[in-house]
Amino acid sequence: MDNQRTQAIKRHSFRETTCQSCTLRSLCLPLSLTTKNLEKLDSIIARGRPFEKGEMLFRQGESFGSLFALRSGCVKTYSVTDSGEEQITGFYLPGELVGLSGIDTDIFPVNAIAIETTTVCEIPYPKFEGLTDEIPELKRQLISSLSKTIRRDMQMMLLLSQKDAEARIANFLLDLSTRIERRGYSADFIYLAMSRNEIANYLGLAVETVSRIFSRLQKAQAINVNGRAVDILDVAALTKAAGSCLFNEKKDSREEIPSVNTG
Amino acid sequence: MDNQRTQAIKRHSFRETTCQSCTLRSLCLPLSLTTKNLEKLDSIIARGRPFEKGEMLFRQGESFGSLFALRSGCVKTYSVTDSGEEQITGFYLPGELVGLSGIDTDIFPVNAIAIETTTVCEIPYPKFEGLTDEIPELKRQLISSLSKTIRRDMQMMLLLSQKDAEARIANFLLDLSTRIERRGYSADFIYLAMSRNEIANYLGLAVETVSRIFSRLQKAQAINVNGRAVDILDVAALTKAAGSCLFNEKKDSREEIPSVNTG
DNA sequence: CGTTGCGTTGAGACATTTCAAAATGTGTGG
DNA sequence: CCACACATTTTGAAATGTCTCAACGCAACG
């Protein structure tokens, strides 16, 4: 069954795609480039065979050579400390850029591994950097991606330092939902590419806690969990569980919540 | 006494300084610029009067106009959620850039406030971005700063999600120590510009926990605490308490710790 | 010299982890 | 297609680290 899916994805003519024809164009670096500049960008991009589940895009410590834009699938990045602990630092979906953290050291500070069959556009960085000199818009796009990553990380820090387990999970789900919706899919259904263990690691929780919270949220009718398939039944409830998080991109503004500050 | 210090700092001819003559040059954007380009950069930089303790460099939600390079003092950035919770997202020391997270939205996502008398170089971003077109090296410098921030944030995420209170504090101290040393000061003495409360908030702990850990580390002869003055007595002990953290910049490599992986 | 803000210390409460085990899902070879 | 092994997920009960609440000490300040 997994084989069938894999085969189906493989049949996609991944080699033939161009930035011009890419459905993810509006989410990715090409955003707002002129046709001519789009061609320039497209000309430096390498599109290889898909990465199968478990294959690594790059390894921690390896010399930084390329950025990777995801076209399909899912990638996680993680780093390993001296003592062997793993810390997952991010999950990446189609349209998102992997590898940004390596730019300034020439060394990837993390591992990147496909957690399901994944196709990517490989963007050789030296060439790309050359292009950013010619195309200010592309430079702006890159800087924007970096800045966005920083804001995302800040939100993650907030989550980890102030929120309890339930809020972390709720935020995690809402975040995925938003990112999926951005690609035009239904925001109400999430197929988790990652295991409970990976979620737990990412969110700084024990696996058991993740499992328990999933059950609790299901009991509360906020979600419906079936293994890795998650239906979001009650966005409002989930949002409430998530707690007020900075720039809650997922904001049901049906009713204004007055900011009740006692004091 | 605080007044004396304040006055002393005020007397510095902050207005006259140039990038060329700045002692922080090697830590800051000017790094590796040619004399000519340095002048260009210098020409767009605004140097105003110092920010007194409690004055804000910019506010969350304000339109993003400038980056700020710290010349002296200390700044914290923090964001406030809808419900009024504050989350400190970073402390900044001389030579470091504040405001990077605002670049791609044109809105500052955080507040930045001086927690002691602070002088800054204000870098108007539109002009600066123009310069990055002319000076690829400057562009690289900016991208590098962004990337570095991302790596720093990743480490912070690791800290918050996997480390206990003691490890967080130890890391916090070692991090400050490294950053102070980079400026040429002794790594063994830290004057904390921030309150226990701010440390606690930043590290995702209760104030009381911070206080207890300080006491515990002192009892263990790892540090000597006297209010906001902290002496680092035993780097090795502190490093051990910090646990193996990714790219432990502060690494006493007197003895190689063999990576003992059971399995 | 009381007030105020900040830091420290103690005792009990609570959320999450840890340990242990059952339940479910997945892959493999017969 | 089944049987079996193995990995993942779920659930329960006890252990633990951190938080909360409360009191106290200390220094700065009017």
Coordinates of C-alpha atoms (C1' of nucleotides) in Angstrom, one line a residue:
Chain A
M1 CA 0.0 0.0 0.0
D2 CA 2.8 2.3 0.8
N3 CA 4.4 1.0 -2.3
Q4 CA 1.4 2.0 -4.3
R5 CA 1.6 5.6 -3.0
T6 CA 5.3 5.7 -3.6
Q7 CA 5.0 4.5 -7.1
A8 CA 2.2 7.1 -7.8
I9 CA 4.4 9.9 -6.7
K10 CA 7.3 8.6 -8.7
R11 CA 5.3 8.7 -11.8
H12 CA 5.0 12.4 -11.5
S13 CA 7.3 14.0 -14.0
F14 CA 9.3 15.7 -11.4
R15 CA 12.2 16.2 -13.7
E16 CA 10.1 18.2 -16.2
T17 CA 8.6 20.7 -13.8
T18 CA 9.7 24.3 -14.0
C19 CA 9.3 27.2 -11.6
Q20 CA 7.0 28.7 -14.2
S21 CA 4.6 25.8 -14.1
C22 CA 5.0 24.9 -10.4
T23 CA 1.8 25.0 -8.4
L24 CA 3.7 26.1 -5.4
R25 CA 5.1 29.1 -7.1
S26 CA 3.1 31.5 -5.1
L27 CA 4.4 30.0 -1.8
C28 CA 8.0 29.7 -2.8
L29 CA 10.9 31.8 -3.9
P30 CA 9.4 32.6 -7.3
L31 CA 6.8 34.7 -5.7
S32 CA 6.7 38.1 -7.4
L33 CA 9.5 37.4 -9.8
T34 CA 9.2 38.5 -13.4
T35 CA 9.1 35.9 -16.1
K36 CA 12.6 36.6 -17.1
N37 CA 14.0 36.4 -13.6
L38 CA 11.9 33.3 -13.0
E39 CA 13.7 31.7 -15.9
K40 CA 17.1 32.6 -14.4
L41 CA 16.1 31.1 -11.1
D42 CA 14.8 28.0 -12.8
S43 CA 18.0 27.5 -14.7
I44 CA 20.1 27.0 -11.6
I45 CA 17.7 24.6 -9.9
A46 CA 18.3 20.9 -9.9
R47 CA 15.5 18.4 -9.7
G48 CA 16.6 14.9 -8.9
R49 CA 14.7 11.7 -8.1
P50 CA 12.5 11.8 -5.1
F51 CA 14.0 11.1 -1.7
E52 CA 12.4 8.0 -0.2
K53 CA 11.3 7.9 3.4
G54 CA 14.4 7.9 5.5
E55 CA 16.8 9.3 3.0
M56 CA 18.7 12.3 4.0
L57 CA 18.8 15.6 2.1
F58 CA 21.9 16.6 4.1
R59 CA 23.8 15.9 7.2
Q60 CA 24.8 17.9 10.2
G61 CA 28.4 18.9 9.8
E62 CA 28.4 18.5 6.0
S63 CA 29.5 21.5 4.0
F64 CA 26.6 23.7 3.1
G65 CA 26.0 23.7 -0.6
S66 CA 22.3 24.1 -1.3
L67 CA 19.0 25.2 -0.1
F68 CA 16.1 22.9 -0.8
A69 CA 12.6 23.9 -1.7
L70 CA 10.1 21.2 -1.0
R71 CA 7.7 20.2 -3.8
S72 CA 6.0 17.3 -2.1
G73 CA 6.4 15.1 0.9
C74 CA 7.7 16.1 4.3
V75 CA 11.1 16.7 5.8
K76 CA 12.3 17.0 9.3
T77 CA 15.4 18.7 10.5
Y78 CA 17.1 17.6 13.7
S79 CA 20.4 18.0 15.4
V80 CA 22.3 15.6 17.5
T81 CA 24.2 16.7 20.6
D82 CA 27.6 15.4 21.6
S83 CA 25.9 12.9 23.9
G84 CA 23.6 11.6 21.2
E85 CA 20.4 13.3 22.1
E86 CA 18.3 14.2 19.1
Q87 CA 16.3 17.4 18.9
I88 CA 13.9 17.9 16.0
T89 CA 14.0 21.5 15.1
G90 CA 11.4 21.6 12.4
F91 CA 9.0 19.9 10.0
Y92 CA 8.9 21.2 6.5
L93 CA 6.0 21.0 4.0
P94 CA 5.8 21.7 0.3
G95 CA 6.6 25.3 -0.6
E96 CA 8.9 25.7 2.3
L97 CA 12.7 26.2 2.3
V98 CA 15.0 23.8 4.1
G99 CA 18.6 24.6 4.9
L100 CA 18.5 28.3 5.8
S101 CA 20.3 27.8 9.0
G102 CA 23.4 26.7 7.3
I103 CA 24.0 29.8 5.3
D104 CA 26.4 31.6 7.4
T105 CA 28.7 28.9 8.6
D106 CA 29.1 26.9 5.3
I107 CA 28.2 23.9 7.5
F108 CA 24.8 22.5 8.0
P109 CA 24.0 22.6 11.7
V110 CA 21.3 20.0 11.4
N111 CA 20.3 16.8 9.6
A112 CA 17.5 16.9 7.2
I113 CA 15.7 13.7 6.5
A114 CA 12.6 12.9 4.4
I115 CA 9.9 11.4 6.6
E116 CA 7.9 10.4 3.6
T117 CA 8.6 10.3 -0.1
T118 CA 9.7 13.8 -0.9
T119 CA 10.6 15.7 -4.0
V120 CA 12.7 18.8 -3.8
C121 CA 14.1 21.6 -5.9
E122 CA 17.8 21.8 -5.0
I123 CA 19.1 25.4 -5.2
P124 CA 22.9 25.5 -5.3
Y125 CA 23.6 28.3 -3.0
P126 CA 26.7 29.9 -4.6
K127 CA 24.8 30.3 -7.8
F128 CA 21.7 31.4 -6.0
E129 CA 23.7 34.0 -4.1
G130 CA 25.0 35.3 -7.4
L131 CA 21.4 35.6 -8.7
T132 CA 20.4 37.7 -5.6
D133 CA 22.9 40.3 -6.8
E134 CA 21.2 40.5 -10.1
I135 CA 17.7 40.2 -8.8
P136 CA 17.0 42.4 -5.8
E137 CA 13.6 41.0 -5.6
L138 CA 15.0 37.5 -5.1
K139 CA 17.3 38.8 -2.4
R140 CA 14.3 40.3 -0.7
Q141 CA 12.6 37.0 -1.0
L142 CA 15.5 35.2 0.7
I143 CA 15.8 37.7 3.5
S144 CA 12.1 37.5 4.0
S145 CA 12.2 33.7 4.3
L146 CA 15.0 34.1 6.9
S147 CA 13.1 36.7 8.8
K148 CA 9.9 34.6 8.7
T149 CA 11.9 31.7 10.1
I150 CA 13.0 33.8 13.0
R151 CA 9.5 34.8 13.8
R152 CA 8.4 31.3 13.6
D153 CA 11.2 30.3 16.0
M154 CA 10.2 33.0 18.4
Q155 CA 6.7 31.7 18.5
M156 CA 8.1 28.2 19.1
M157 CA 10.2 29.6 22.0
L158 CA 7.1 31.1 23.5
L159 CA 5.3 27.8 23.1
L160 CA 8.0 25.9 24.8
S161 CA 8.6 28.3 27.6
Q162 CA 5.1 29.3 28.6
K163 CA 2.6 26.8 27.4
D164 CA 1.5 23.5 28.8
A165 CA 1.3 20.3 26.9
E166 CA -2.3 20.8 25.7
A167 CA -1.5 24.3 24.3
R168 CA 1.6 23.0 22.6
I169 CA -0.3 20.2 20.8
A170 CA -3.2 22.5 19.9
N171 CA -0.8 25.0 18.5
F172 CA 1.1 22.3 16.6
L173 CA -2.1 21.1 15.0
L174 CA -3.4 24.6 14.1
D175 CA 0.0 25.5 12.7
L176 CA 0.0 22.4 10.4
S177 CA -3.6 23.1 9.5
T178 CA -2.7 26.7 8.4
R179 CA 0.2 25.5 6.4
I180 CA -1.8 22.9 4.7
E181 CA -4.6 25.3 3.9
R182 CA -2.2 27.7 2.4
R183 CA -1.6 25.2 -0.3
G184 CA -5.2 25.0 -1.1
Y185 CA -6.2 21.9 0.9
S186 CA -8.8 21.6 3.5
A187 CA -7.7 23.0 6.8
D188 CA -9.9 20.5 8.6
F189 CA -7.9 17.3 7.9
I190 CA -4.3 16.6 8.7
Y191 CA -2.4 13.5 7.9
L192 CA 0.5 13.5 10.2
A193 CA 3.7 12.5 8.4
M194 CA 5.5 12.3 11.7
S195 CA 5.3 9.7 14.5
R196 CA 4.1 10.5 18.0
N197 CA 7.6 10.2 19.1
E198 CA 8.7 12.9 16.6
I199 CA 5.9 15.2 17.7
A200 CA 6.9 14.7 21.3
N201 CA 10.5 15.4 20.7
Y202 CA 9.7 18.5 18.7
L203 CA 7.3 19.9 21.3
G204 CA 9.5 19.0 24.3
L205 CA 7.1 16.4 25.7
A206 CA 7.1 12.7 26.5
V207 CA 5.5 10.4 23.9
E208 CA 3.0 9.3 26.5
T209 CA 1.9 12.9 27.1
V210 CA 1.3 13.5 23.4
S211 CA -0.8 10.4 23.3
R212 CA -2.8 11.4 26.3
I213 CA -3.4 15.0 25.0
F214 CA -4.6 13.6 21.7
S215 CA -7.0 11.4 23.5
R216 CA -8.1 14.3 25.7
L217 CA -8.7 16.6 22.8
Q218 CA -10.7 13.9 21.1
K219 CA -12.8 13.3 24.2
A220 CA -13.5 17.0 24.2
Q221 CA -14.7 16.8 20.6
A222 CA -12.1 19.2 19.4
I223 CA -10.4 16.7 17.1
N224 CA -10.9 13.2 15.8
V225 CA -7.8 11.1 15.9
N226 CA -7.3 7.9 13.9
G227 CA -3.7 7.0 14.0
R228 CA -2.0 9.6 11.9
A229 CA -5.2 11.0 10.5
V230 CA -6.5 13.9 12.4
D231 CA -9.8 15.7 11.8
I232 CA -10.2 19.1 13.2
L233 CA -13.8 19.2 14.5
D234 CA -13.8 22.4 16.5
V235 CA -11.3 25.1 15.5
A236 CA -12.6 27.5 18.2
A237 CA -12.0 24.9 20.9
L238 CA -8.6 24.1 19.6
T239 CA -7.7 27.8 19.4
K240 CA -8.9 28.2 22.9
A241 CA -6.7 25.3 24.0
A242 CA -3.8 26.8 22.2
G243 CA -4.0 29.8 24.4
S244 CA -3.3 33.3 23.0
C245 CA -0.2 32.9 21.0
L246 CA 1.5 35.9 19.5
F247 CA 0.6 36.1 15.9
N248 CA -2.1 33.5 15.9
E249 CA -2.3 33.2 12.2
K250 CA -5.3 30.9 12.7
K251 CA -7.7 33.3 14.1
D252 CA -11.4 32.8 14.0
S253 CA -12.4 36.4 14.3
R254 CA -16.1 35.7 14.5
E255 CA -16.2 37.4 17.9
E256 CA -13.7 39.8 19.3
I257 CA -12.3 38.6 22.5
P258 CA -12.0 41.7 24.7
S259 CA -8.6 41.8 26.3
V260 CA -9.6 41.4 29.9
N261 CA -6.6 42.5 31.9
T262 CA -7.3 42.4 35.5
G263 CA -5.0 45.2 36.7
Chain B
M1 CA 25.7 55.7 41.9
D2 CA 23.7 54.6 39.0
N3 CA 23.5 58.3 38.1
Q4 CA 27.3 58.5 38.0
R5 CA 27.5 55.6 35.7
T6 CA 24.8 57.1 33.5
Q7 CA 26.6 60.4 33.3
A8 CA 29.8 58.8 32.5
I9 CA 28.3 57.0 29.6
K10 CA 26.5 60.1 28.4
R11 CA 29.8 61.9 28.2
H12 CA 31.0 59.5 25.6
S13 CA 31.0 61.4 22.3
F14 CA 28.5 58.9 20.8
R15 CA 27.6 61.3 18.1
E16 CA 31.1 61.5 16.7
T17 CA 31.8 57.8 16.4
T18 CA 32.1 56.3 13.0
C19 CA 32.0 52.7 11.8
Q20 CA 35.7 53.1 10.9
S21 CA 36.7 54.0 14.4
C22 CA 34.2 51.7 16.2
T23 CA 35.8 49.2 18.5
L24 CA 32.9 46.8 17.8
R25 CA 33.6 46.8 14.1
S26 CA 34.8 43.3 14.0
L27 CA 31.7 42.0 15.6
C28 CA 29.2 44.0 13.6
L29 CA 28.1 44.6 10.1
P30 CA 31.3 46.4 9.0
L31 CA 33.2 43.2 9.4
S32 CA 35.1 42.6 6.1
L33 CA 33.9 45.7 4.3
T34 CA 36.4 47.8 2.3
T35 CA 37.2 51.3 3.5
K36 CA 35.1 52.7 0.8
N37 CA 32.1 50.6 1.5
L38 CA 32.5 51.2 5.2
E39 CA 32.1 54.9 4.5
K40 CA 28.9 54.2 2.5
L41 CA 27.5 52.2 5.4
D42 CA 28.5 54.8 7.9
S43 CA 26.8 57.5 5.9
I44 CA 23.4 56.1 6.4
I45 CA 23.7 55.3 10.0
A46 CA 22.0 57.6 12.6
R47 CA 23.5 57.9 16.1
G48 CA 21.2 59.6 18.5
R49 CA 21.3 60.2 22.2
P50 CA 21.5 57.2 24.4
F51 CA 18.4 55.3 25.4
E52 CA 17.9 55.5 29.1
K53 CA 16.9 52.4 31.0
G54 CA 13.3 51.7 30.2
E55 CA 13.2 53.6 26.9
M56 CA 11.9 51.7 24.0
L57 CA 13.8 51.3 20.7
F58 CA 10.6 50.2 19.0
R59 CA 7.3 48.8 19.7
Q60 CA 5.5 45.6 18.7
G61 CA 3.1 46.5 15.8
E62 CA 5.0 49.6 14.9
S63 CA 6.1 49.8 11.3
F64 CA 9.5 48.4 10.7
G65 CA 11.9 51.1 9.7
S66 CA 15.3 50.4 11.1
L67 CA 17.7 47.8 12.4
F68 CA 19.6 48.7 15.5
A69 CA 23.2 47.8 16.2
L70 CA 24.1 48.0 19.8
R71 CA 27.2 50.0 20.8
S72 CA 26.8 49.8 24.5
G73 CA 24.3 48.8 27.1
C74 CA 21.7 46.0 26.9
V75 CA 18.4 45.6 25.2
K76 CA 15.7 43.0 25.6
T77 CA 13.1 42.1 23.1
Y78 CA 9.7 40.8 24.1
S79 CA 6.3 40.2 22.7
V80 CA 3.0 40.5 24.4
T81 CA 0.2 38.1 23.6
D82 CA -3.4 39.0 23.1
S83 CA -4.0 38.1 26.7
G84 CA -1.2 40.2 28.0
E85 CA 1.4 37.6 28.8
E86 CA 4.9 38.8 28.1
Q87 CA 7.6 36.6 26.6
I88 CA 11.1 37.8 26.4
T89 CA 12.6 36.6 23.2
G90 CA 16.2 37.8 23.5
F91 CA 18.8 39.9 25.2
Y92 CA 21.2 41.8 23.1
L93 CA 24.7 43.0 23.8
P94 CA 27.0 45.5 22.1
G95 CA 27.9 44.4 18.6
E96 CA 24.6 42.6 18.1
L97 CA 21.7 43.5 15.8
V98 CA 18.2 44.1 17.0
G99 CA 15.2 44.1 14.8
L100 CA 15.9 41.4 12.3
S101 CA 12.6 39.7 12.9
G102 CA 10.7 42.6 11.5
I103 CA 12.2 42.6 8.1
D104 CA 9.7 40.6 6.1
T105 CA 6.5 42.0 7.5
D106 CA 7.2 45.7 7.7
I107 CA 6.0 45.4 11.2
F108 CA 8.0 44.8 14.3
P109 CA 6.8 41.6 15.9
V110 CA 8.3 42.5 19.3
N111 CA 9.1 45.3 21.6
A112 CA 12.6 46.3 22.2
I113 CA 13.5 48.1 25.4
A114 CA 16.8 49.3 26.9
I115 CA 17.3 47.5 30.2
E116 CA 20.2 49.8 31.0
T117 CA 21.6 53.0 29.4
T118 CA 22.2 52.0 25.8
T119 CA 23.7 53.6 22.8
V120 CA 22.8 52.3 19.3
C121 CA 23.5 52.8 15.7
E122 CA 20.2 53.1 13.9
I123 CA 20.3 51.7 10.4
P124 CA 17.4 52.8 8.3
Y125 CA 16.4 49.7 6.5
P126 CA 15.3 51.0 3.1
K127 CA 18.6 52.7 2.7
F128 CA 20.4 49.7 4.0
E129 CA 18.7 47.4 1.6
G130 CA 19.7 49.7 -1.2
L131 CA 23.3 49.4 0.0
T132 CA 23.1 45.6 0.0
D133 CA 22.5 45.8 -3.8
E134 CA 25.7 47.8 -4.2
I135 CA 27.7 45.9 -1.7
P136 CA 27.3 42.1 -2.0
E137 CA 29.6 41.7 1.0
L138 CA 27.1 43.7 3.1
K139 CA 24.3 41.6 1.8
R140 CA 26.2 38.5 2.8
Q141 CA 26.8 40.0 6.2
L142 CA 23.1 40.6 6.7
I143 CA 22.1 37.1 5.6
S144 CA 24.8 35.7 7.8
S145 CA 23.3 37.6 10.8
L146 CA 19.9 36.3 10.0
S147 CA 21.2 32.8 9.7
K148 CA 23.1 33.0 12.9
T149 CA 20.0 34.2 14.7
I150 CA 18.2 31.1 13.4
R151 CA 20.9 28.8 14.8
R152 CA 20.8 30.6 18.1
D153 CA 17.1 30.2 18.2
M154 CA 17.4 26.5 17.5
Q155 CA 19.7 26.1 20.4
M156 CA 17.2 28.0 22.5
M157 CA 14.5 25.6 21.4
L158 CA 16.6 22.7 22.4
L159 CA 17.3 24.2 25.7
L160 CA 13.6 24.9 26.4
S161 CA 12.4 21.5 25.2
Q162 CA 14.9 19.2 26.6
K163 CA 16.8 20.7 29.4
D164 CA 15.9 21.1 33.1
A165 CA 16.1 24.3 35.0
E166 CA 19.8 23.9 36.1
A167 CA 20.9 23.2 32.5
R168 CA 19.0 26.2 31.3
I169 CA 20.6 28.6 33.7
A170 CA 24.1 27.1 33.2
N171 CA 23.7 27.5 29.4
F172 CA 22.4 31.0 29.9
L173 CA 25.4 32.0 31.9
L174 CA 27.9 30.3 29.6
D175 CA 26.2 32.0 26.6
L176 CA 26.5 35.4 28.2
S177 CA 30.1 34.7 29.2
T178 CA 31.0 33.8 25.6
R179 CA 29.4 36.9 24.2
I180 CA 31.1 39.1 26.7
E181 CA 34.5 37.5 26.0
R182 CA 34.0 38.0 22.3
R183 CA 34.2 41.7 23.0
G184 CA 37.5 41.3 24.8
Y185 CA 36.3 41.3 28.4
S186 CA 36.9 38.6 30.9
A187 CA 34.7 35.6 30.5
D188 CA 34.8 34.9 34.2
F189 CA 32.7 37.8 35.4
I190 CA 29.2 38.7 34.3
Y191 CA 27.2 41.7 35.4
L192 CA 23.6 40.7 34.7
A193 CA 21.7 43.7 33.2
M194 CA 18.5 41.8 33.6
S195 CA 16.4 41.0 36.7
R196 CA 15.8 37.5 38.0
N197 CA 12.3 37.9 36.7
E198 CA 13.5 38.6 33.2
I199 CA 15.8 35.6 33.3
A200 CA 13.0 33.4 34.5
N201 CA 10.7 34.6 31.8
Y202 CA 13.3 34.2 29.1
L203 CA 14.2 30.7 30.2
G204 CA 10.6 29.6 30.8
L205 CA 11.0 29.2 34.6
A206 CA 9.5 30.7 37.7
V207 CA 11.5 33.4 39.4
E208 CA 11.9 31.3 42.5
T209 CA 13.4 28.5 40.5
V210 CA 16.0 30.8 39.0
S211 CA 16.9 32.0 42.5
R212 CA 17.1 28.4 43.8
I213 CA 19.3 27.3 41.0
F214 CA 21.6 30.2 41.4
S215 CA 22.0 29.3 45.1
R216 CA 22.5 25.7 44.2
L217 CA 25.2 26.5 41.6
Q218 CA 26.9 28.7 44.2
K219 CA 26.8 26.0 46.8
A220 CA 28.4 23.7 44.3
Q221 CA 31.2 26.2 43.8
A222 CA 30.4 26.6 40.2
I223 CA 29.6 30.3 40.5
N224 CA 29.6 33.1 43.0
V225 CA 26.5 35.1 43.0
N226 CA 26.2 38.6 44.5
G227 CA 23.0 40.1 43.4
R228 CA 23.5 40.8 39.7
A229 CA 27.2 40.2 39.8
V230 CA 28.2 36.6 38.9
D231 CA 31.6 35.1 39.0
I232 CA 32.2 32.0 37.1
L233 CA 34.4 29.9 39.3
D234 CA 34.3 26.5 37.5
V235 CA 33.6 26.6 33.8
A236 CA 33.9 22.8 33.6
A237 CA 31.3 22.3 36.3
L238 CA 29.0 24.8 34.6
T239 CA 29.5 23.2 31.3
K240 CA 28.7 19.9 32.8
A241 CA 25.5 21.3 34.3
A242 CA 24.6 22.8 31.0
G243 CA 24.5 19.3 29.5
S244 CA 25.8 18.6 26.0
C245 CA 24.3 21.4 24.0
L246 CA 24.6 21.4 20.2
F247 CA 27.3 23.7 19.2
N248 CA 28.6 24.4 22.7
E249 CA 30.6 27.4 21.7
K250 CA 32.1 27.4 25.2
K251 CA 34.0 24.3 25.0
D252 CA 36.8 23.5 27.3
S253 CA 38.6 21.1 25.1
R254 CA 41.2 20.1 27.6
E255 CA 40.0 16.6 27.4
E256 CA 38.1 15.0 24.6
I257 CA 34.8 13.5 25.9
P258 CA 34.5 10.3 23.9
S259 CA 31.0 9.9 22.5
V260 CA 29.9 6.9 24.5
N261 CA 26.8 5.7 22.7
T262 CA 25.5 2.5 24.1
G263 CA 23.9 0.9 21.2
Chain C
dC1 C1' 11.8 54.9 59.4
dG2 C1' 8.1 53.0 56.9
dT3 C1' 7.5 52.0 52.0
dT4 C1' 8.5 49.7 47.9
dG5 C1' 10.8 46.6 44.7
dC6 C1' 13.6 42.7 44.3
dG7 C1' 15.6 38.4 45.7
dT8 C1' 15.7 34.4 48.6
dT9 C1' 13.8 30.4 51.0
dG10 C1' 10.3 26.9 52.6
dA11 C1' 6.1 23.7 52.1
dG12 C1' 2.4 21.8 49.5
dA13 C1' 0.1 21.4 44.9
dC14 C1' 0.2 20.1 40.3
dA15 C1' 1.6 18.8 35.6
dT16 C1' 4.5 16.0 33.3
dT17 C1' 7.7 12.3 33.3
dT18 C1' 9.0 7.7 34.2
dC19 C1' 8.2 3.0 34.5
dA20 C1' 5.4 -0.8 33.3
dA21 C1' 2.1 -3.2 30.6
dA22 C1' -1.6 -3.8 27.4
dA23 C1' -3.4 -2.8 22.8
dT24 C1' -2.9 -1.8 18.2
dG25 C1' -0.6 -1.5 13.9
dT26 C1' 2.9 -3.0 10.5
dG27 C1' 6.0 -5.9 8.0
dT28 C1' 7.8 -10.6 6.9
dG29 C1' 8.0 -15.3 5.8
dG30 C1' 5.5 -19.4 5.4
Chain D
dC1 C1' -4.1 -15.3 3.9
dC2 C1' -2.4 -16.4 8.2
dA3 C1' 1.0 -16.4 11.9
dC4 C1' 4.5 -14.4 14.1
dA5 C1' 7.8 -10.8 15.4
dC6 C1' 8.5 -6.2 16.1
dA7 C1' 7.5 -1.3 16.5
dT8 C1' 4.3 2.1 17.7
dT9 C1' 0.6 3.9 20.4
dT10 C1' -2.3 4.0 24.3
dT11 C1' -3.4 3.6 29.1
dG12 C1' -2.5 3.3 34.2
dA13 C1' 0.1 4.3 38.6
dA14 C1' 3.9 6.1 41.0
dA15 C1' 7.9 9.4 41.0
dT16 C1' 9.7 13.8 40.3
dG17 C1' 10.7 18.6 39.0
dT18 C1' 8.8 22.8 38.8
dC19 C1' 5.2 26.0 40.1
dT20 C1' 2.4 28.4 43.3
dC21 C1' 1.6 30.5 47.5
dA22 C1' 3.4 32.6 51.4
dA23 C1' 6.8 34.6 54.4
dC24 C1' 11.0 36.9 55.1
dG25 C1' 15.5 39.6 54.3
dC26 C1' 17.7 43.3 52.2
dA27 C1' 18.7 47.6 49.9
dA28 C1' 17.2 51.9 47.9
dC29 C1' 14.4 55.9 48.5
dG30 C1' 11.5 59.5 49.9

